């Protein structure tokens, strides 16, 4: 019986890895055939960025049960740290043009190193703020982390920090994957592929953490703190670990966001951004990694792309004066409210996407359900006669 | 004095919003993230109402409509989730906030709407040697009157007694025959009404309303409620005055003026870490 189980789970592992490989090949094909400004490319890049952040938030909110709303703050830390080190030397003076004396940072790092550094800085700040804040209970923690994010947002725009953060001016003209890979054999695959790979690695690491003993401890804390403590789990240690890890990946997500936009300013990292990410997690299912990824895809694709018609006056062939600027977001928030109120578990609940299970579903559909219907129809026909 | 007066005035306006947070938290244990946006919607309704009717009609109308809005939000977004975990209700509140902001963005077309001048409130007067608008002086007085009225309602009327009972123990008061839904609706109506009063006073000081103008005052008022001890009405008022005055004083020093909001949140984190129940909060004991 046990052997059967492991071989089954191994089969599903291989199938899922196969599906992932297929997705990767699809991304490569998209890269090779599309232009950098295509909507599909932009959407997929943003989906990768948001997927990292949503999964990191899910690690904290869904798997450890710590309701934190500081994600935008950690993203901002990651984005700024990364951006400072990837402004090309030739435009540095121009970007810091309004700051007296220009930039004081004269180091330029490769993209990957800068991204990692962004994550590390976010993690460091998470460790420091976590020391006092993680003692708080559920909603107090949410508010304190929200406050922290707002504080960070103000501090980076401080004029005294101008030589580092460019004050209230954006850090623009950043290096991108496209530019970095120019002239190398990978040039063709520099649109979505780098985002996909980095996001994939981050999410894989988070999955591995969740499956380790640490992950089990996190889940125990989520389900019952007191019982977990009684079982010998060090609450403070594990909560801090979860918080720091989650912030590390939020920082990486922020750094990717900076590269995606090729510029950073403090303005977009408001609490509204955290709310968006939280809603992605809710739509996908709190406690489901694949749900968060799916949620990011649906959220970004519909808000940036599919529902665009609602703004420009024509949607699904219907045109109406109601469809003007902003209507897209109204429809979108109504859909979200429907999810929050009626499908509280989200798309995936706490389940994970599994090719074998979906295969099993279809198999069942064709071997049991459909023949069942046919049988019923036959019975009915027989009865009619 | 030049900074103290606006601080007291801002504090009064935050107090009116903070009471809404405190009342709801006291009863439902819910941080009503949509409250700041209700405040913003009240401001927008005022803008639209005054284009069609005179002030003496539109002010009461806006106050009533805002109260109805609060009632509606509670019925539509919070009541269906009454038996689910607190986190889902909080997420629902965030969803409502998102919806209200986007709705406002759609209706206004993303343009800042000019707030009507209420002549009586925005006339300038001189007090203690500093010139200011009349609203600055009226706000603290009005806040005091409203708070005293509210405290009297809570202490001596039947609905007030029911509110106190529900905030003490949700299930037991249900067993005692208190209609929970009526009490909760009343809480939202009172909270939204006060937020509408606050919005009339607040936006008299600012030229225009935009869809996001509710977020910051909402957060500050929430901080005020926590500082004072969430669940306590006098606490919310005292906390709001502390937040308002500190903000105004810091804004007065040019070198650190951009930190006025950061300071508010710093105050929040410090209070939460030192005394999470706030100045007037009751001590809560968690049972297994």
XYZ file of C-alpha atoms in Angstrom, chain A residues 4-217:
214
model
C 1.806 2.259 -4.156
C 1.465 5.646 -2.515
C 5.053 6.694 -3.081
C 5.023 5.554 -6.686
C 1.829 7.525 -7.168
C 3.310 10.673 -5.642
C 6.445 10.176 -7.725
C 4.296 9.916 -10.832
C 2.514 13.125 -9.953
C 5.854 14.822 -9.256
C 7.151 13.856 -12.693
C 3.925 14.916 -14.348
C 4.015 18.302 -12.636
C 7.659 18.813 -13.531
C 6.708 17.934 -17.083
C 3.965 20.557 -17.023
C 6.463 23.091 -15.686
C 8.882 22.210 -18.483
C 6.083 22.697 -21.000
C 5.366 26.120 -19.529
C 9.067 26.958 -19.776
C 9.197 25.933 -23.420
C 6.093 28.007 -24.055
C 7.830 31.004 -22.462
C 10.884 30.453 -24.671
C 8.659 30.337 -27.736
C 6.854 33.511 -26.687
C 10.191 35.242 -26.187
C 11.446 34.216 -29.565
C 8.332 35.343 -31.413
C 7.203 38.519 -29.639
C 8.349 42.125 -29.407
C 9.316 43.723 -26.074
C 6.294 46.020 -26.181
C 3.660 43.337 -26.796
C 0.872 43.173 -24.247
C 1.403 39.457 -23.683
C 5.073 39.992 -22.826
C 4.348 42.848 -20.414
C 1.571 40.885 -18.720
C 3.681 37.762 -18.306
C 6.602 39.747 -16.871
C 4.340 41.425 -14.359
C 2.706 38.102 -13.511
C 6.127 36.652 -12.626
C 6.879 39.638 -10.375
C 3.544 39.469 -8.610
C 3.680 35.688 -8.320
C 6.884 35.910 -6.264
C 5.396 38.520 -3.953
C 2.036 36.760 -3.660
C 3.688 33.443 -2.813
C 5.906 35.165 -0.241
C 2.825 36.741 1.325
C 1.103 33.377 1.283
C 4.037 31.851 3.173
C 3.401 34.344 5.940
C -0.383 34.761 5.889
C -1.479 31.380 4.616
C 1.078 29.000 6.058
C 2.185 30.679 9.264
C -1.046 32.506 10.047
C 0.710 35.839 10.623
C -1.468 38.527 9.117
C 1.117 41.012 7.881
C 0.395 43.959 5.611
C 3.959 45.187 5.158
C 4.642 43.562 1.813
C 4.766 46.830 -0.149
C 7.353 48.216 2.277
C 9.673 45.261 1.816
C 9.159 45.401 -1.935
C 10.154 49.034 -1.865
C 13.320 48.257 0.086
C 14.233 45.553 -2.410
C 13.379 47.754 -5.390
C 15.454 50.719 -4.202
C 18.443 48.619 -3.139
C 18.490 46.870 -6.470
C 17.912 50.056 -8.474
C 20.729 52.003 -6.799
C 23.281 49.465 -7.965
C 22.059 48.904 -11.517
C 21.964 52.422 -12.924
C 24.435 52.353 -15.817
C 27.474 54.578 -15.188
C 26.931 56.709 -18.264
C 23.478 57.917 -17.165
C 24.127 58.064 -13.425
C 24.885 61.777 -13.425
C 21.767 62.459 -15.443
C 19.485 60.439 -13.128
C 20.825 62.151 -10.021
C 20.785 65.477 -11.830
C 18.734 67.314 -9.223
C 20.844 66.201 -6.290
C 23.739 68.388 -5.274
C 26.971 66.417 -5.631
C 25.217 63.597 -7.479
C 25.181 60.012 -6.368
C 27.587 58.810 -3.694
C 27.252 55.198 -4.805
C 29.873 54.383 -7.403
C 29.470 50.647 -7.502
C 27.656 48.861 -10.256
C 26.557 45.297 -9.758
C 25.345 42.619 -12.154
C 21.557 42.281 -12.166
C 21.398 38.972 -10.311
C 23.668 40.198 -7.511
C 21.671 43.417 -7.176
C 18.411 41.457 -6.989
C 19.819 39.208 -4.272
C 21.106 42.235 -2.394
C 17.611 43.748 -2.578
C 16.213 40.620 -0.979
C 18.884 40.639 1.718
C 18.264 44.273 2.661
C 14.528 43.621 2.894
C 15.250 40.569 5.070
C 17.563 42.583 7.337
C 14.894 45.227 7.906
C 12.321 42.494 8.467
C 14.560 41.013 11.157
C 14.904 44.377 12.906
C 11.227 45.345 12.722
C 10.229 41.788 13.562
C 11.927 41.934 16.951
C 9.265 44.170 18.505
C 6.368 43.700 16.089
C 6.055 39.927 15.937
C 4.953 39.781 19.550
C 1.675 41.411 18.533
C -1.575 39.563 17.952
C -3.313 39.175 14.597
C -4.847 42.524 13.641
C -2.389 44.591 15.648
C 0.395 42.939 13.680
C -1.387 43.845 10.456
C -1.608 47.497 11.410
C 1.949 47.728 12.742
C 3.420 46.264 9.547
C 1.194 48.545 7.463
C 2.572 51.477 9.464
C 6.125 50.241 8.927
C 5.572 50.188 5.164
C 4.347 53.793 5.250
C 7.353 54.878 7.336
C 9.762 53.296 4.865
C 7.981 55.008 2.018
C 8.485 58.402 3.640
C 12.096 57.822 4.614
C 13.321 56.980 1.109
C 11.960 60.285 -0.190
C 13.809 62.251 2.491
C 16.001 64.881 0.839
C 18.929 64.130 3.178
C 19.064 60.662 1.635
C 19.103 62.239 -1.828
C 22.649 61.157 -2.747
C 21.560 57.549 -2.245
C 17.854 57.335 -3.059
C 17.539 60.416 -5.289
C 15.046 61.933 -2.829
C 11.581 62.327 -4.219
C 12.759 61.909 -7.802
C 12.492 58.486 -9.410
C 15.534 56.314 -10.022
C 15.155 55.777 -13.736
C 17.019 54.439 -16.768
C 17.756 51.199 -14.947
C 19.546 48.323 -16.535
C 17.196 45.592 -17.791
C 17.578 41.947 -18.656
C 17.233 42.857 -22.298
C 20.171 45.259 -22.143
C 22.248 42.966 -19.951
C 21.887 40.046 -22.331
C 22.479 42.068 -25.470
C 25.140 40.538 -27.654
C 25.081 37.184 -25.868
C 23.579 34.034 -27.378
C 20.624 34.441 -24.971
C 19.549 37.740 -26.463
C 16.541 36.159 -28.087
C 15.312 34.855 -24.730
C 15.606 37.991 -22.638
C 11.980 39.116 -22.362
C 9.980 36.783 -20.137
C 12.495 33.982 -19.616
C 14.678 35.698 -16.955
C 11.592 36.690 -14.947
C 10.183 33.208 -15.311
C 13.422 31.571 -14.167
C 13.944 33.832 -11.158
C 10.293 33.569 -10.113
C 10.442 29.808 -10.602
C 13.542 29.444 -8.438
C 12.092 31.662 -5.675
C 8.808 29.777 -5.622
C 10.607 26.427 -5.686
C 12.653 27.468 -2.651
C 9.500 28.548 -0.823
C 7.851 25.219 -1.657
C 10.874 23.365 -0.323
C 10.769 25.431 2.881
C 7.081 24.667 3.327
C 7.736 20.950 2.879
C 10.609 20.917 5.368
C 10.299 20.582 9.140
C 10.208 24.375 9.310
C 7.161 24.413 7.061
C 5.417 21.887 9.275
C 6.191 24.017 12.294
